[in-house]
Coordinates of C-alpha atoms and ligand atoms in Angstrom, one line a residue:
X1 CA -4.6 -71.5 -220.9
X2 CA -1.7 -71.6 -218.5
X3 CA -2.5 -72.5 -214.9
X4 CA 0.3 -71.4 -212.6
X5 CA 0.9 -72.1 -208.9
X6 CA 3.2 -70.4 -206.4
X7 CA 3.6 -71.6 -202.8
X8 CA 7.2 -70.9 -201.9
X9 CA 6.6 -68.9 -198.7
X10 CA 3.4 -67.9 -196.9
X11 CA 1.2 -66.8 -199.9
X12 CA -0.9 -69.4 -201.6
X13 CA -1.1 -68.2 -205.2
X14 CA -2.7 -69.4 -208.5
X15 CA -3.1 -67.6 -211.8
X16 CA -4.4 -68.2 -215.2
X17 CA -2.7 -66.7 -218.3
X18 CA -3.5 -67.0 -222.0
X19 CA -0.9 -68.7 -224.1
X20 CA 0.0 -65.2 -225.4
X21 CA 0.8 -64.1 -221.8
X22 CA -2.3 -62.0 -220.9
X23 CA -3.2 -62.4 -217.2
X24 CA -6.8 -63.6 -216.8
X25 CA -6.7 -64.0 -213.0
X26 CA -4.1 -63.7 -210.3
X27 CA -5.3 -65.0 -206.9
X28 CA -3.1 -64.4 -203.8
X29 CA -4.2 -65.8 -200.5
X30 CA -2.0 -64.3 -197.8
X31 CA -2.1 -66.6 -194.8
X32 CA -2.0 -63.7 -192.2
X33 CA -1.3 -66.1 -189.4
X34 CA 2.5 -65.5 -189.1
X35 CA 2.5 -61.9 -187.8
X36 CA 2.0 -63.1 -184.2
X37 CA 5.3 -65.0 -184.5
X38 CA 7.2 -62.1 -186.1
X39 CA 8.1 -64.2 -189.1
X40 CA 7.0 -67.1 -191.2
X41 CA 6.7 -70.5 -189.4
X42 CA 7.5 -73.1 -192.1
X43 CA 5.3 -75.9 -190.7
X44 CA 2.3 -73.6 -190.3
X45 CA 2.8 -72.3 -193.8
X46 CA 2.8 -75.8 -195.3
X47 CA -0.4 -76.7 -193.5
X48 CA -2.1 -73.6 -194.6
X49 CA -1.1 -74.2 -198.2
X50 CA -2.6 -77.6 -198.0
X51 CA -5.8 -76.2 -196.7
X52 CA -6.0 -73.4 -199.2
X53 CA -4.5 -74.6 -202.5
X54 CA -7.5 -76.3 -204.1
X55 CA -9.8 -73.4 -203.3
X56 CA -7.2 -70.9 -204.7
X57 CA -6.8 -72.9 -207.9
X58 CA -10.6 -73.1 -208.3
X59 CA -10.9 -69.4 -207.6
X60 CA -8.2 -68.6 -210.2
X61 CA -10.0 -70.7 -212.8
X62 CA -13.5 -69.2 -212.0
X63 CA -12.2 -65.6 -212.1
X64 CA -10.6 -66.3 -215.5
X65 CA -14.0 -67.8 -216.6
X66 CA -12.4 -71.0 -217.6
X67 CA -12.1 -74.6 -216.5
X68 CA -9.3 -77.2 -216.4
X69 CA -10.6 -78.4 -219.8
X70 CA -9.0 -75.3 -221.3
X71 CA -5.7 -75.6 -219.5
X72 CA -2.8 -76.6 -221.8
X73 CA 0.1 -76.1 -219.5
X74 CA 0.6 -76.2 -215.7
X75 CA 3.5 -74.1 -214.2
X76 CA 4.7 -74.2 -210.6
X77 CA 7.5 -72.7 -208.5
X78 CA 10.0 -75.5 -207.8
X79 CA 12.3 -73.5 -205.6
X80 CA 14.0 -71.8 -203.8
X81 CA 11.8 -71.4 -200.7
X82 CA 10.5 -73.3 -197.8
X83 CA 10.6 -76.9 -198.9
X84 CA 7.4 -78.0 -197.2
X85 CA 5.5 -75.1 -198.7
X86 CA 7.0 -75.6 -202.1
X87 CA 6.1 -79.3 -202.0
X88 CA 2.4 -78.5 -201.7
X89 CA 2.5 -76.5 -204.9
X90 CA 4.7 -79.0 -206.7
X91 CA 2.5 -82.0 -205.7
X92 CA -0.7 -80.2 -206.6
X93 CA 0.7 -79.2 -210.0
X94 CA 1.9 -82.7 -210.7
X95 CA -1.5 -84.1 -209.8
X96 CA -3.4 -81.8 -212.0
X97 CA -1.0 -82.2 -214.9
X98 CA -0.7 -85.9 -214.8
X99 CA -4.5 -86.5 -214.3
X100 CA -5.1 -84.4 -217.4
X101 CA -2.1 -85.6 -219.4
X102 CA -0.7 -82.0 -219.5
X103 CA 2.9 -80.7 -219.8
X104 CA 4.4 -79.2 -216.6
X105 CA 6.8 -76.3 -216.4
X106 CA 8.9 -76.1 -213.1
X107 CA 9.9 -72.5 -212.6
X108 CA 12.6 -71.0 -210.4
X109 CA 11.1 -68.4 -208.1
X110 CA 13.8 -65.8 -208.9
X111 CA 13.3 -66.2 -212.6
X112 CA 9.6 -65.6 -211.8
X113 CA 10.4 -62.3 -210.1
X114 CA 12.3 -61.3 -213.2
X115 CA 9.5 -62.5 -215.5
X116 CA 7.0 -60.1 -213.8
X117 CA 8.6 -57.6 -216.1
X118 CA 7.4 -59.6 -219.1
X119 CA 3.9 -58.5 -218.1
X120 CA 2.4 -55.0 -218.6
X121 CA 3.8 -52.5 -216.1
X122 CA 2.2 -49.9 -214.0
X123 CA 0.8 -46.9 -215.9
X124 CA 3.3 -44.0 -216.0
X125 CA 1.2 -41.9 -218.3
X126 CA -2.5 -41.3 -218.9
X127 CA -2.2 -43.7 -221.8
X128 CA -2.6 -46.7 -219.5
X129 CA -0.5 -49.7 -218.6
X130 CA 3.1 -49.7 -219.8
X131 CA 3.9 -52.5 -222.4
X132 CA 5.7 -55.6 -221.3
X133 CA 9.5 -55.3 -221.2
X134 CA 11.5 -57.2 -223.8
X135 CA 15.1 -58.3 -223.1
X136 CA 17.8 -57.0 -222.9
X137 CA 17.2 -55.0 -219.7
X138 CA 18.5 -54.7 -216.1
X139 CA 16.3 -56.0 -213.3
X140 CA 16.7 -55.3 -209.6
X141 CA 15.0 -58.0 -207.6
X142 CA 14.7 -57.1 -203.9
X143 CA 12.6 -59.5 -201.8
X144 CA 12.5 -60.9 -198.3
X145 CA 14.9 -63.7 -199.2
X146 CA 17.0 -62.3 -202.1
X147 CA 18.5 -59.1 -203.4
X148 CA 20.3 -59.1 -206.7
X149 CA 20.8 -57.1 -209.9
X150 CA 20.3 -59.1 -213.1
X151 CA 21.2 -58.5 -216.7
X152 CA 18.3 -60.1 -218.5
X153 CA 19.7 -61.0 -221.9
X154 CA 16.8 -63.2 -223.0
X155 CA 13.4 -64.5 -221.7
X156 CA 14.8 -67.7 -220.2
X157 CA 17.9 -66.7 -218.3
X158 CA 19.8 -63.9 -216.7
X159 CA 23.3 -63.0 -215.6
X160 CA 23.8 -61.8 -212.0
X161 CA 25.7 -58.5 -211.8
X162 CA 25.6 -58.1 -208.0
X163 CA 24.0 -59.7 -205.0
X164 CA 23.6 -59.1 -201.3
X165 CA 26.5 -60.3 -199.2
X166 CA 24.3 -60.7 -196.1
X167 CA 20.7 -59.6 -195.5
X168 CA 18.2 -59.2 -198.3
X169 CA 16.7 -55.7 -198.7
X170 CA 13.2 -57.0 -197.6
X171 CA 14.8 -58.7 -194.6
X172 CA 16.4 -55.3 -193.6
X173 CA 13.0 -53.7 -193.8
X174 CA 11.5 -56.5 -191.7
X175 CA 14.3 -56.3 -189.1
X176 CA 14.2 -52.5 -188.9
X177 CA 10.4 -52.6 -188.6
X178 CA 10.7 -55.0 -185.7
X179 CA 13.1 -52.8 -183.9
X180 CA 10.5 -50.0 -184.3
X181 CA 7.8 -52.2 -182.9
X182 CA 6.0 -52.7 -186.2
X183 CA 4.2 -56.0 -187.2
X184 CA 5.5 -58.6 -189.7
X185 CA 6.0 -58.3 -192.6
X186 CA 7.5 -54.9 -191.8
X187 CA 8.2 -53.4 -195.2
X188 CA 4.8 -51.9 -195.9
X189 CA 4.3 -50.8 -192.2
X190 CA 7.7 -49.1 -192.2
X191 CA 6.9 -47.4 -195.4
X192 CA 3.6 -46.0 -194.0
X193 CA 5.4 -44.8 -190.8
X194 CA 8.2 -43.2 -192.9
X195 CA 5.7 -41.1 -194.8
X196 CA 5.4 -38.8 -191.7
X197 CA 9.1 -38.7 -191.0
X198 CA 12.2 -36.8 -192.1
X199 CA 14.6 -39.0 -194.1
X200 CA 17.5 -36.6 -193.2
X201 CA 16.8 -36.8 -189.5
X202 CA 19.5 -39.5 -189.0
X203 CA 22.5 -40.5 -191.1
X204 CA 22.4 -44.3 -191.4
X205 CA 25.2 -46.1 -193.4
X206 CA 24.5 -46.7 -197.0
X207 CA 27.3 -49.2 -197.6
X208 CA 28.1 -47.5 -200.9
X209 CA 31.9 -48.1 -200.3
X210 CA 31.5 -51.7 -201.4
X211 CA 33.3 -52.3 -204.6
X212 CA 31.3 -53.6 -207.6
X213 CA 27.6 -54.1 -207.6
X214 CA 27.1 -56.2 -204.5
X215 CA 24.9 -55.1 -201.6
X216 CA 25.2 -55.3 -197.8
X217 CA 22.4 -54.5 -195.3
X218 CA 23.5 -56.0 -192.0
X219 CA 25.5 -53.0 -190.9
X220 CA 22.4 -50.8 -191.4
X221 CA 20.3 -53.0 -189.2
X222 CA 23.0 -52.8 -186.4
X223 CA 23.2 -49.0 -186.8
X224 CA 19.4 -48.8 -186.2
X225 CA 19.7 -51.1 -183.2
X226 CA 22.4 -48.9 -181.6
X227 CA 20.5 -45.7 -182.4
X228 CA 17.3 -47.1 -180.7
X229 CA 19.4 -48.0 -177.7
X230 CA 21.1 -44.6 -177.5
X231 CA 17.8 -42.8 -177.8
X232 CA 16.0 -44.8 -175.1
X233 CA 12.4 -45.9 -175.2
X234 CA 10.7 -42.6 -174.8
X235 CA 12.8 -40.7 -177.4
X236 CA 12.6 -43.7 -179.8
X237 CA 8.8 -43.6 -179.5
X238 CA 8.7 -39.9 -180.2
X239 CA 11.0 -40.1 -183.2
X240 CA 9.7 -43.4 -184.7
X241 CA 8.7 -41.8 -188.0
X242 CA 12.0 -40.0 -188.4
X243 CA 13.9 -43.3 -187.7
X244 CA 11.7 -45.1 -190.2
X245 CA 12.2 -42.5 -192.9
X246 CA 16.0 -42.3 -192.4
X247 CA 16.3 -46.1 -192.3
X248 CA 14.2 -46.5 -195.5
X249 CA 16.3 -43.8 -197.2
X250 CA 19.5 -45.8 -196.5
X251 CA 18.1 -48.9 -198.1
X252 CA 16.7 -47.0 -201.1
X253 CA 20.0 -45.1 -201.6
X254 CA 22.0 -48.4 -201.5
X255 CA 19.7 -50.0 -204.1
X256 CA 19.6 -46.8 -206.3
X257 CA 23.4 -46.4 -206.3
X258 CA 23.9 -49.9 -207.6
X259 CA 21.3 -49.5 -210.3
X260 CA 22.8 -46.3 -211.4
X261 CA 26.3 -47.9 -211.5
X262 CA 25.0 -50.9 -213.4
X263 CA 23.4 -48.7 -216.1
X264 CA 26.7 -46.9 -216.5
X265 CA 28.7 -50.1 -216.7
X266 CA 26.5 -52.0 -219.0
X267 CA 25.1 -49.2 -221.1
X268 CA 21.7 -50.9 -220.8
X269 CA 19.2 -48.1 -220.3
X270 CA 16.1 -50.1 -219.6
X271 CA 15.6 -51.1 -216.0
X272 CA 12.8 -53.0 -214.2
X273 CA 12.3 -53.8 -210.5
X274 CA 10.8 -56.9 -208.9
X275 CA 10.3 -58.6 -205.6
X276 CA 8.3 -57.3 -202.6
X277 CA 10.6 -54.3 -201.9
X278 CA 9.7 -53.1 -205.4
X279 CA 6.3 -52.2 -204.0
X280 CA 8.0 -49.5 -202.0
X281 CA 7.0 -46.0 -203.2
X282 CA 10.2 -44.3 -202.1
X283 CA 12.3 -46.8 -204.1
X284 CA 10.1 -46.3 -207.1
X285 CA 10.3 -42.5 -206.9
X286 CA 14.1 -42.6 -206.4
X287 CA 14.7 -44.9 -209.3
X288 CA 12.4 -42.9 -211.6
X289 CA 14.8 -40.0 -211.0
X290 CA 17.9 -41.9 -212.0
X291 CA 16.7 -44.2 -214.8
X292 CA 15.2 -42.9 -218.1
X293 CA 13.3 -46.1 -218.9
X294 CA 12.0 -47.6 -215.7
X295 CA 9.5 -50.5 -215.9
X296 CA 7.5 -50.8 -212.7
X297 CA 5.3 -53.9 -212.3
X298 CA 1.9 -53.3 -210.5
X299 CA 2.4 -54.0 -206.8
X300 CA 0.5 -57.3 -206.9
X301 CA 3.1 -58.6 -209.4
X302 CA 6.1 -57.4 -207.2
X303 CA 5.2 -59.4 -204.1
X304 CA 4.9 -63.2 -204.5
X305 CA 2.3 -64.2 -207.0
X306 CA 1.6 -66.9 -209.6
X307 CA 1.2 -64.7 -212.6
X308 CA 4.9 -64.1 -212.7
X309 CA 5.4 -67.9 -212.6
X310 CA 3.1 -68.3 -215.6
X311 CA 4.9 -65.5 -217.4
X312 CA 8.3 -67.3 -216.9
X313 CA 6.9 -70.7 -217.9
X314 CA 5.9 -69.4 -221.4
X315 CA 9.6 -69.2 -222.2
X316 CA 10.8 -72.5 -220.7
X317 CA 10.7 -76.0 -222.1
X318 CA 8.0 -77.9 -220.2
X319 CA 8.3 -81.5 -219.1
X320 CA 5.9 -83.9 -220.8
X321 CA 3.7 -86.4 -219.0
X322 CA 5.9 -89.2 -217.7
X323 CA 8.9 -86.8 -217.4
X324 CA 7.8 -85.1 -214.1
X325 CA 6.8 -88.0 -211.9
X326 CA 10.0 -87.6 -209.9
X327 CA 10.0 -83.8 -209.9
X328 CA 11.0 -82.5 -206.5
X329 CA 11.2 -79.0 -204.9
X330 CA 14.6 -77.4 -204.1
X331 CA 14.8 -75.3 -200.9
X332 CA 18.0 -73.2 -201.7
X333 CA 19.0 -71.4 -204.9
X334 CA 20.4 -73.2 -207.9
X335 CA 23.1 -70.6 -207.8
X336 CA 24.8 -68.6 -205.1
X337 CA 22.3 -65.8 -204.6
Ligands
LIG1 O1 8.9 -61.1 -202.9 P1 8.2 -61.2 -201.6 O2 6.7 -61.0 -201.6 O3 8.6 -62.6 -200.9 C1 9.9 -63.1 -201.0 O4 10.1 -63.8 -202.0 O5 10.6 -62.8 -200.1 O6 8.9 -60.1 -200.7 C2 8.5 -59.9 -199.3 C3 9.4 -58.8 -198.7 C4 9.2 -58.6 -197.2 O7 10.5 -58.5 -196.6 C5 8.4 -57.3 -197.1 O8 8.6 -56.6 -195.9 C6 8.9 -56.6 -198.3 O9 9.1 -57.5 -199.3 N1 8.0 -55.5 -198.8 C7 8.3 -54.2 -198.7 C8 7.1 -53.5 -199.2 N2 6.1 -54.5 -199.5 C9 6.7 -55.7 -199.2 N3 9.4 -53.6 -198.4 C10 9.3 -52.2 -198.4 N4 8.2 -51.5 -198.8 C11 7.1 -52.1 -199.2 N5 6.0 -51.4 -199.5
LIG2 ZN1 9.5 -63.8 -203.8

């Protein structure tokens, strides 16, 4: 069995996968203490990981009806993320692996989001779950910290075709939600509010004039700020759902245009999505309209989770006992993303 850990932000996650890649358990403990601060407080996140990590690992093993005796590989997110939070996962994984003489696979968090597509996707027909996606394919990763379009040529690496030049798509959702008085993390709240609104009610900028496949979301956030100011408190309250729907539409259109263009430019027809924003129903529906072969991971595999880290680890070379004693977390990306 593969035991995987993920603690890069505010979710304490552990999962158990079979060596063939079947997910036996996927435990996600959302800390739920950060909403009062309007964002994740790194120090609080680290402390909560420390308190939760052992119980989450035990729970993942119990749900998989297995024990550490059956674990043959430990995988862990090494970065990027909050360094104190990452360190809890890395130290825990090192302790378990070295106590048991097991190999340890350090995994890049972004590679993990891509690897969620190596797991069965959400059912699109009555036939049940969609089969795992095999490279080559295009993958749009849109999370709270990153937004990029990847050309996944093989299981262990990917080329970046485009990236955000400023805010990540999830960050845009969170900032927009905040302007509309919604709690953190704003994406799911904004999506719910948008369901009752008219996406055409306001014309927010889509930033589709940008050349190439890069993204930009900071102008959109400013446009919403000005609109809220112009409308005033009362009118903003009355039109919150329309504002949310139009704002969400602008993000979805920006993402969908780049995906469409990437399919045209590369000729690669198969596309998957990952990262927290991939849980968004409007994005899923819009992409299904422009991509013939869209692979959509279940929502629990889009937001941060350890199953995706285990899925990535299967295709990486693990460190052997003695080789990971000095293993450290890295807070920022290994590449410019
Ligand atoms: O991948 P993730 O769980 O963590 C990071 O690595 O950042 O992504 C979290 C982000 C947050 O910005 C959150 O607001 C956004 O994903 N998100 C959504 C939805 N669910 C989560 N955005 C839009 N619609 C959703 N349903
Ligand atoms: Zn993430």
